[in-house]
Amino acid sequence: MADTRRVGRISDIVIDCAHPASLARFWAAALDGYAVAPYDDEEIERLRSLGIFDVEDDPTVLVEGPGPGLLLQRVPEPKRVKNRVHIDLVAADPDSEITRLLSFGASIVETYDSHVWLADPEGNEFCVSLTPST
Amino acid sequence: MAVRFQIVIDCQDPEPLARFWAAALGYKFEPPPAGFATWDDYWRDVGVGEEELGIGEDRIIDPDGSGPRIWFQVVPELKAVKNRLHVDISVGGSRAVPLETRRQRVDAEAERLAGLGASYVRVLSEEGLDHYAVAMHDPEGNEFDIN
């Protein structure tokens, strides 16, 4: 429980992007047990009150799962340099995981002995370790 | 599927940053693999050259195992622009907790982290909005929010 823990915990990793809804789908598909947070009536009404009538235009989209959430947040500025913070993925079968990630929008930037450096559909760097998880 | 992930933060000097974030999150330095007294011993055994060793502690883990591991990766370049990824730290509690209580918890945590080397950026609060957060920088200028 967040309310009883002695110190804070990471609730979300916030990712700046151009189109939160589509990047949220990518990361929900990438991470085991994660999904785009469902829109209930209250949330749809809240968006309407902001003049947003299509959830595809939601400026902040949450991807939730067993660990910290990923909060995709629309920002006006484009990505300019390599991100200084990134996510490393570990998979039971790294090669097939990379093939799977490529099938829905990831691209390979460079391959190393220990890991493959990829980019999400908006160019955010992430890595997949070539050491299978146990 | 990708079963789990870690967060990687580029930095100049990993140990002070690892120390800061361990204190911020209640994490601890990750112990070296079994059979090795230090991470340097382990990496030497892997075949990593001496020029890459001796950087100090650079990985922290959640003792509960629930939060992701964080690795502070040494890079040659300095931070140039606002990070496109940042973490939110939750201390205030859910919206079921009164806003004033959340504000007090957030302010107390911001003060604690300022004492550990973080700096204040701004308070994120608006009249009429049921939300209170403080934006800060870690000791190397990485943005994070406390809410």
mmCIF file of C-alpha atoms in Angstrom:
data_model
loop_
_atom_site.group_PDB
_atom_site.id
_atom_site.type_symbol
_atom_site.label_atom_id
_atom_site.label_comp_id
_atom_site.label_asym_id
_atom_site.label_seq_id
_atom_site.Cartn_x
_atom_site.Cartn_y
_atom_site.Cartn_z
ATOM 1 C CA MET A 1 0.000 0.000 0.000
ATOM 2 C CA ALA A 2 1.371 3.379 -1.016
ATOM 3 C CA ASP A 3 -0.148 4.943 2.075
ATOM 4 C CA THR A 4 1.800 2.809 4.524
ATOM 5 C CA ARG A 5 5.177 2.427 2.845
ATOM 6 C CA ARG A 6 7.935 4.316 4.601
ATOM 7 C CA VAL A 7 9.130 6.103 1.480
ATOM 8 C CA GLY A 8 7.657 6.797 -1.921
ATOM 9 C CA ARG A 9 7.451 4.271 -4.702
ATOM 10 C CA ILE A 10 7.650 4.715 -8.477
ATOM 11 C CA SER A 11 4.007 4.934 -9.473
ATOM 12 C CA ASP A 12 4.538 5.748 -13.141
ATOM 13 C CA ILE A 13 7.214 6.153 -15.764
ATOM 14 C CA VAL A 14 6.099 9.189 -17.738
ATOM 15 C CA ILE A 15 6.976 9.213 -21.436
ATOM 16 C CA ASP A 16 6.664 12.390 -23.505
ATOM 17 C CA CYS A 17 5.323 11.725 -26.972
ATOM 18 C CA ALA A 18 3.373 13.063 -29.952
ATOM 19 C CA HIS A 19 0.468 10.598 -29.942
ATOM 20 C CA PRO A 20 -0.174 8.935 -26.578
ATOM 21 C CA ALA A 21 -2.950 6.546 -27.693
ATOM 22 C CA SER A 22 -0.878 4.776 -30.326
ATOM 23 C CA LEU A 23 2.324 4.691 -28.277
ATOM 24 C CA ALA A 24 0.315 3.330 -25.351
ATOM 25 C CA ARG A 25 -0.846 0.441 -27.543
ATOM 26 C CA PHE A 26 2.749 -0.312 -28.478
ATOM 27 C CA TRP A 27 3.951 -0.463 -24.864
ATOM 28 C CA ALA A 28 0.902 -2.405 -23.703
ATOM 29 C CA ALA A 29 1.733 -4.998 -26.357
ATOM 30 C CA ALA A 30 5.435 -4.963 -25.453
ATOM 31 C CA LEU A 31 5.123 -5.597 -21.721
ATOM 32 C CA ASP A 32 3.812 -8.816 -20.248
ATOM 33 C CA GLY A 33 0.667 -8.254 -18.194
ATOM 34 C CA TYR A 34 0.222 -4.626 -19.244
ATOM 35 C CA ALA A 35 -2.819 -3.071 -20.919
ATOM 36 C CA VAL A 36 -4.139 0.365 -21.794
ATOM 37 C CA ALA A 37 -6.228 1.515 -18.838
ATOM 38 C CA PRO A 38 -9.901 1.154 -19.733
ATOM 39 C CA TYR A 39 -12.064 4.224 -20.199
ATOM 40 C CA ASP A 40 -15.065 4.274 -17.892
ATOM 41 C CA ASP A 41 -18.032 6.640 -18.220
ATOM 42 C CA GLU A 42 -16.557 9.049 -15.699
ATOM 43 C CA GLU A 43 -13.298 9.322 -17.627
ATOM 44 C CA ILE A 44 -15.070 9.739 -20.966
ATOM 45 C CA GLU A 45 -17.186 12.477 -19.402
ATOM 46 C CA ARG A 46 -14.068 14.160 -17.994
ATOM 47 C CA LEU A 47 -12.482 14.151 -21.456
ATOM 48 C CA ARG A 48 -15.676 15.574 -22.987
ATOM 49 C CA SER A 49 -15.578 18.400 -20.461
ATOM 50 C CA LEU A 50 -12.113 19.193 -21.846
ATOM 51 C CA GLY A 51 -13.455 19.189 -25.408
ATOM 52 C CA ILE A 52 -12.029 15.754 -26.244
ATOM 53 C CA PHE A 53 -14.616 13.516 -27.915
ATOM 54 C CA ASP A 54 -12.398 10.692 -29.122
ATOM 55 C CA VAL A 55 -10.128 8.737 -26.768
ATOM 56 C CA GLU A 56 -7.604 8.634 -29.628
ATOM 57 C CA ASP A 57 -7.047 12.331 -28.826
ATOM 58 C CA ASP A 58 -6.540 11.791 -25.073
ATOM 59 C CA PRO A 59 -3.417 13.802 -24.123
ATOM 60 C CA THR A 60 -2.475 11.394 -21.302
ATOM 61 C CA VAL A 61 -2.907 7.631 -21.656
ATOM 62 C CA LEU A 62 -2.006 5.173 -18.907
ATOM 63 C CA VAL A 63 -0.667 1.682 -19.526
ATOM 64 C CA GLU A 64 -1.070 -0.341 -16.361
ATOM 65 C CA GLY A 65 0.244 -3.690 -15.238
ATOM 66 C CA PRO A 66 1.972 -5.538 -12.427
ATOM 67 C CA GLY A 67 4.767 -2.963 -12.027
ATOM 68 C CA PRO A 68 4.857 0.822 -12.361
ATOM 69 C CA GLY A 69 2.462 2.285 -14.895
ATOM 70 C CA LEU A 70 3.615 3.893 -18.125
ATOM 71 C CA LEU A 71 1.968 7.257 -18.563
ATOM 72 C CA LEU A 72 2.132 8.477 -22.150
ATOM 73 C CA GLN A 73 1.879 12.236 -22.192
ATOM 74 C CA ARG A 74 1.482 14.438 -25.249
ATOM 75 C CA VAL A 75 4.027 17.249 -25.473
ATOM 76 C CA PRO A 76 4.434 19.872 -28.207
ATOM 77 C CA GLU A 77 8.180 19.452 -28.716
ATOM 78 C CA PRO A 78 9.624 16.650 -30.856
ATOM 79 C CA LYS A 79 12.309 14.260 -29.649
ATOM 80 C CA ARG A 80 15.721 15.776 -30.413
ATOM 81 C CA VAL A 81 18.467 13.725 -28.762
ATOM 82 C CA LYS A 82 18.989 10.202 -27.440
ATOM 83 C CA ASN A 83 16.875 9.739 -24.332
ATOM 84 C CA ARG A 84 18.852 9.855 -21.108
ATOM 85 C CA VAL A 85 16.402 7.478 -19.437
ATOM 86 C CA HIS A 86 15.274 4.272 -21.121
ATOM 87 C CA ILE A 87 13.728 0.884 -20.463
ATOM 88 C CA ASP A 88 15.563 -2.443 -20.750
ATOM 89 C CA LEU A 89 13.461 -5.531 -21.421
ATOM 90 C CA VAL A 90 14.304 -9.074 -20.393
ATOM 91 C CA ALA A 91 12.585 -12.001 -22.106
ATOM 92 C CA ALA A 92 12.633 -15.781 -21.845
ATOM 93 C CA ASP A 93 13.344 -16.061 -25.580
ATOM 94 C CA PRO A 94 15.044 -12.804 -26.663
ATOM 95 C CA ASP A 95 15.228 -13.601 -30.395
ATOM 96 C CA SER A 96 11.537 -14.357 -30.781
ATOM 97 C CA GLU A 97 10.690 -11.428 -28.519
ATOM 98 C CA ILE A 98 12.613 -9.061 -30.808
ATOM 99 C CA THR A 99 10.835 -10.501 -33.859
ATOM 100 C CA ARG A 100 7.526 -9.972 -32.082
ATOM 101 C CA LEU A 101 8.380 -6.349 -31.146
ATOM 102 C CA LEU A 102 9.361 -5.625 -34.765
ATOM 103 C CA SER A 103 5.980 -6.927 -35.939
ATOM 104 C CA PHE A 104 4.082 -4.105 -34.259
ATOM 105 C CA GLY A 105 6.282 -1.081 -34.788
ATOM 106 C CA ALA A 106 9.660 -1.421 -33.094
ATOM 107 C CA SER A 107 12.804 -0.981 -35.161
ATOM 108 C CA ILE A 108 16.362 -2.140 -34.594
ATOM 109 C CA VAL A 109 18.933 0.618 -34.087
ATOM 110 C CA GLU A 110 21.996 -1.518 -33.429
ATOM 111 C CA THR A 111 22.881 -5.052 -32.369
ATOM 112 C CA TYR A 112 25.511 -5.753 -29.724
ATOM 113 C CA ASP A 113 26.879 -8.977 -28.201
ATOM 114 C CA SER A 114 24.822 -8.642 -25.030
ATOM 115 C CA HIS A 115 21.723 -6.763 -26.163
ATOM 116 C CA VAL A 116 19.826 -5.272 -29.068
ATOM 117 C CA TRP A 117 19.119 -1.560 -29.113
ATOM 118 C CA LEU A 118 15.670 -0.842 -30.515
ATOM 119 C CA ALA A 119 13.376 2.148 -30.896
ATOM 120 C CA ASP A 120 9.644 2.381 -30.292
ATOM 121 C CA PRO A 121 7.396 3.883 -33.030
ATOM 122 C CA GLU A 122 8.278 7.431 -31.863
ATOM 123 C CA GLY A 123 12.000 6.703 -31.710
ATOM 124 C CA ASN A 124 12.353 6.204 -27.966
ATOM 125 C CA GLU A 125 15.328 3.949 -27.355
ATOM 126 C CA PHE A 126 14.950 0.697 -25.442
ATOM 127 C CA CYS A 127 17.004 -2.476 -25.206
ATOM 128 C CA VAL A 128 16.301 -6.184 -25.149
ATOM 129 C CA SER A 129 18.878 -8.235 -23.291
ATOM 130 C CA LEU A 130 20.139 -11.257 -25.229
ATOM 131 C CA THR A 131 20.488 -13.157 -21.956
ATOM 132 C CA PRO A 132 17.257 -15.130 -21.541
ATOM 133 C CA SER A 133 15.357 -14.446 -18.336
ATOM 134 C CA THR A 134 15.065 -17.311 -15.909
ATOM 135 C CA MET B 1 6.753 -11.867 -23.934
ATOM 136 C CA ALA B 2 9.032 -9.378 -22.253
ATOM 137 C CA VAL B 3 8.608 -10.604 -18.729
ATOM 138 C CA ARG B 4 10.152 -7.702 -16.897
ATOM 139 C CA PHE B 5 11.998 -4.453 -17.343
ATOM 140 C CA GLN B 6 14.564 -2.254 -15.680
ATOM 141 C CA ILE B 7 15.033 1.498 -15.903
ATOM 142 C CA VAL B 8 18.354 2.784 -17.241
ATOM 143 C CA ILE B 9 19.469 6.316 -16.391
ATOM 144 C CA ASP B 10 22.488 7.784 -18.186
ATOM 145 C CA CYS B 11 24.857 9.613 -15.874
ATOM 146 C CA GLN B 12 28.317 11.004 -15.250
ATOM 147 C CA ASP B 13 29.000 9.410 -11.852
ATOM 148 C CA PRO B 14 26.797 6.461 -10.903
ATOM 149 C CA GLU B 15 27.397 5.907 -7.199
ATOM 150 C CA PRO B 16 26.178 9.274 -5.864
ATOM 151 C CA LEU B 17 23.102 8.978 -8.071
ATOM 152 C CA ALA B 18 22.515 5.349 -7.032
ATOM 153 C CA ARG B 19 22.802 6.440 -3.408
ATOM 154 C CA PHE B 20 20.291 9.267 -3.940
ATOM 155 C CA TRP B 21 17.697 7.091 -5.675
ATOM 156 C CA ALA B 22 18.138 4.225 -3.191
ATOM 157 C CA ALA B 23 17.368 6.654 -0.371
ATOM 158 C CA ALA B 24 14.481 8.172 -2.334
ATOM 159 C CA LEU B 25 12.778 4.847 -3.092
ATOM 160 C CA GLY B 26 13.835 2.655 -0.181
ATOM 161 C CA TYR B 27 15.976 0.614 -2.581
ATOM 162 C CA LYS B 28 19.375 -0.968 -1.858
ATOM 163 C CA PHE B 29 22.530 -1.559 -3.872
ATOM 164 C CA GLU B 30 22.197 -4.772 -5.815
ATOM 165 C CA PRO B 31 24.547 -7.381 -4.326
ATOM 166 C CA PRO B 32 27.061 -8.974 -6.715
ATOM 167 C CA PRO B 33 26.262 -12.437 -8.145
ATOM 168 C CA ALA B 34 26.946 -15.432 -5.900
ATOM 169 C CA GLY B 35 30.620 -16.333 -5.675
ATOM 170 C CA PHE B 36 31.870 -12.755 -6.178
ATOM 171 C CA ALA B 37 32.813 -10.300 -3.450
ATOM 172 C CA THR B 38 32.234 -7.238 -5.630
ATOM 173 C CA TRP B 39 30.698 -6.305 -8.976
ATOM 174 C CA ASP B 40 34.187 -5.441 -10.227
ATOM 175 C CA ASP B 41 35.278 -9.037 -9.448
ATOM 176 C CA TYR B 42 32.280 -10.299 -11.375
ATOM 177 C CA TRP B 43 32.858 -8.063 -14.420
ATOM 178 C CA ARG B 44 36.579 -8.899 -14.414
ATOM 179 C CA ASP B 45 35.559 -12.565 -14.570
ATOM 180 C CA VAL B 46 33.238 -11.768 -17.508
ATOM 181 C CA GLY B 47 36.213 -10.207 -19.278
ATOM 182 C CA VAL B 48 35.490 -6.505 -18.894
ATOM 183 C CA GLY B 49 38.651 -4.378 -19.040
ATOM 184 C CA GLU B 50 40.060 -2.580 -15.990
ATOM 185 C CA GLU B 51 39.398 0.802 -17.627
ATOM 186 C CA GLU B 52 35.662 0.202 -17.259
ATOM 187 C CA LEU B 53 35.839 -0.915 -13.620
ATOM 188 C CA GLY B 54 36.104 1.001 -10.373
ATOM 189 C CA ILE B 55 33.071 3.202 -10.995
ATOM 190 C CA GLY B 56 31.412 2.196 -7.720
ATOM 191 C CA GLU B 57 27.853 1.085 -7.112
ATOM 192 C CA ASP B 58 25.690 1.528 -10.188
ATOM 193 C CA ARG B 59 22.638 -0.723 -9.710
ATOM 194 C CA ILE B 60 19.852 -0.555 -7.171
ATOM 195 C CA ILE B 61 16.963 -2.904 -6.503
ATOM 196 C CA ASP B 62 13.733 -2.843 -4.563
ATOM 197 C CA PRO B 63 14.179 -5.085 -1.480
ATOM 198 C CA ASP B 64 10.477 -6.015 -1.835
ATOM 199 C CA GLY B 65 11.089 -7.079 -5.436
ATOM 200 C CA SER B 66 8.064 -5.113 -6.595
ATOM 201 C CA GLY B 67 9.686 -2.058 -8.179
ATOM 202 C CA PRO B 68 11.974 -2.248 -11.221
ATOM 203 C CA ARG B 69 15.746 -2.391 -10.941
ATOM 204 C CA ILE B 70 17.531 0.842 -11.853
ATOM 205 C CA TRP B 71 20.920 0.856 -13.578
ATOM 206 C CA PHE B 72 22.955 4.055 -13.730
ATOM 207 C CA GLN B 73 24.888 3.853 -16.958
ATOM 208 C CA VAL B 74 27.990 5.987 -17.421
ATOM 209 C CA VAL B 75 27.900 7.926 -20.690
ATOM 210 C CA PRO B 76 30.349 10.487 -22.069
ATOM 211 C CA GLU B 77 27.761 13.110 -22.994
ATOM 212 C CA LEU B 78 26.178 15.564 -20.578
ATOM 213 C CA LYS B 79 22.451 16.050 -20.133
ATOM 214 C CA ALA B 80 21.420 18.559 -22.787
ATOM 215 C CA VAL B 81 17.614 18.837 -22.811
ATOM 216 C CA LYS B 82 14.626 17.968 -20.652
ATOM 217 C CA ASN B 83 14.336 14.184 -20.353
ATOM 218 C CA ARG B 84 11.561 12.636 -22.409
ATOM 219 C CA LEU B 85 11.091 9.945 -19.756
ATOM 220 C CA HIS B 86 10.796 10.624 -16.040
ATOM 221 C CA VAL B 87 9.460 8.858 -12.988
ATOM 222 C CA ASP B 88 6.629 9.904 -10.736
ATOM 223 C CA ILE B 89 7.053 9.051 -7.072
ATOM 224 C CA SER B 90 3.863 8.485 -5.150
ATOM 225 C CA VAL B 91 3.728 9.371 -1.462
ATOM 226 C CA GLY B 92 0.500 11.316 -1.111
ATOM 227 C CA GLY B 93 -1.882 8.421 -1.562
ATOM 228 C CA SER B 94 -4.991 8.088 -3.661
ATOM 229 C CA ARG B 95 -7.629 10.770 -4.127
ATOM 230 C CA ALA B 96 -9.495 9.204 -1.211
ATOM 231 C CA VAL B 97 -6.888 10.931 0.969
ATOM 232 C CA PRO B 98 -7.811 14.587 1.594
ATOM 233 C CA LEU B 99 -5.879 17.011 -0.647
ATOM 234 C CA GLU B 100 -4.393 18.845 2.342
ATOM 235 C CA THR B 101 -2.986 15.576 3.758
ATOM 236 C CA ARG B 102 -1.521 14.706 0.380
ATOM 237 C CA ARG B 103 0.023 18.178 0.146
ATOM 238 C CA GLN B 104 1.685 17.741 3.542
ATOM 239 C CA ARG B 105 3.047 14.292 2.611
ATOM 240 C CA VAL B 106 4.363 15.515 -0.740
ATOM 241 C CA ASP B 107 5.985 18.603 0.803
ATOM 242 C CA ALA B 108 7.609 16.516 3.554
ATOM 243 C CA GLU B 109 9.002 14.058 1.010
ATOM 244 C CA ALA B 110 10.237 16.885 -1.239
ATOM 245 C CA GLU B 111 12.029 18.395 1.756
ATOM 246 C CA ARG B 112 13.596 15.035 2.622
ATOM 247 C CA LEU B 113 14.824 14.534 -0.955
ATOM 248 C CA ALA B 114 16.108 18.128 -1.115
ATOM 249 C CA GLY B 115 18.213 17.209 1.918
ATOM 250 C CA LEU B 116 19.634 14.288 -0.087
ATOM 251 C CA GLY B 117 20.651 16.451 -3.044
ATOM 252 C CA ALA B 118 17.499 17.010 -5.104
ATOM 253 C CA SER B 119 16.488 20.513 -6.127
ATOM 254 C CA TYR B 120 13.056 22.074 -6.430
ATOM 255 C CA VAL B 121 11.718 22.952 -9.871
ATOM 256 C CA ARG B 122 8.130 23.976 -9.176
ATOM 257 C CA VAL B 123 4.920 23.125 -7.393
ATOM 258 C CA LEU B 124 2.276 21.587 -9.661
ATOM 259 C CA SER B 125 -0.974 22.764 -8.166
ATOM 260 C CA GLU B 126 -3.968 24.682 -9.437
ATOM 261 C CA GLU B 127 -6.893 26.245 -7.645
ATOM 262 C CA GLY B 128 -9.879 23.941 -7.994
ATOM 263 C CA LEU B 129 -7.816 20.956 -9.171
ATOM 264 C CA ASP B 130 -7.740 17.925 -6.860
ATOM 265 C CA HIS B 131 -4.033 17.338 -7.473
ATOM 266 C CA TYR B 132 -0.802 18.368 -5.779
ATOM 267 C CA ALA B 133 2.699 17.520 -6.945
ATOM 268 C CA VAL B 134 6.201 18.894 -6.702
ATOM 269 C CA ALA B 135 8.573 18.738 -9.673
ATOM 270 C CA MET B 136 12.231 18.234 -8.759
ATOM 271 C CA HIS B 137 15.634 17.467 -10.255
ATOM 272 C CA ASP B 138 17.882 14.668 -8.982
ATOM 273 C CA PRO B 139 21.561 15.492 -8.292
ATOM 274 C CA GLU B 140 22.401 15.207 -12.020
ATOM 275 C CA GLY B 141 19.403 17.252 -13.149
ATOM 276 C CA ASN B 142 17.042 14.421 -14.122
ATOM 277 C CA GLU B 143 13.438 15.523 -13.758
ATOM 278 C CA PHE B 144 11.015 13.677 -11.458
ATOM 279 C CA ASP B 145 7.714 14.472 -9.792
ATOM 280 C CA ILE B 146 6.440 13.671 -6.324
ATOM 281 C CA ASN B 147 2.684 13.345 -6.006
#
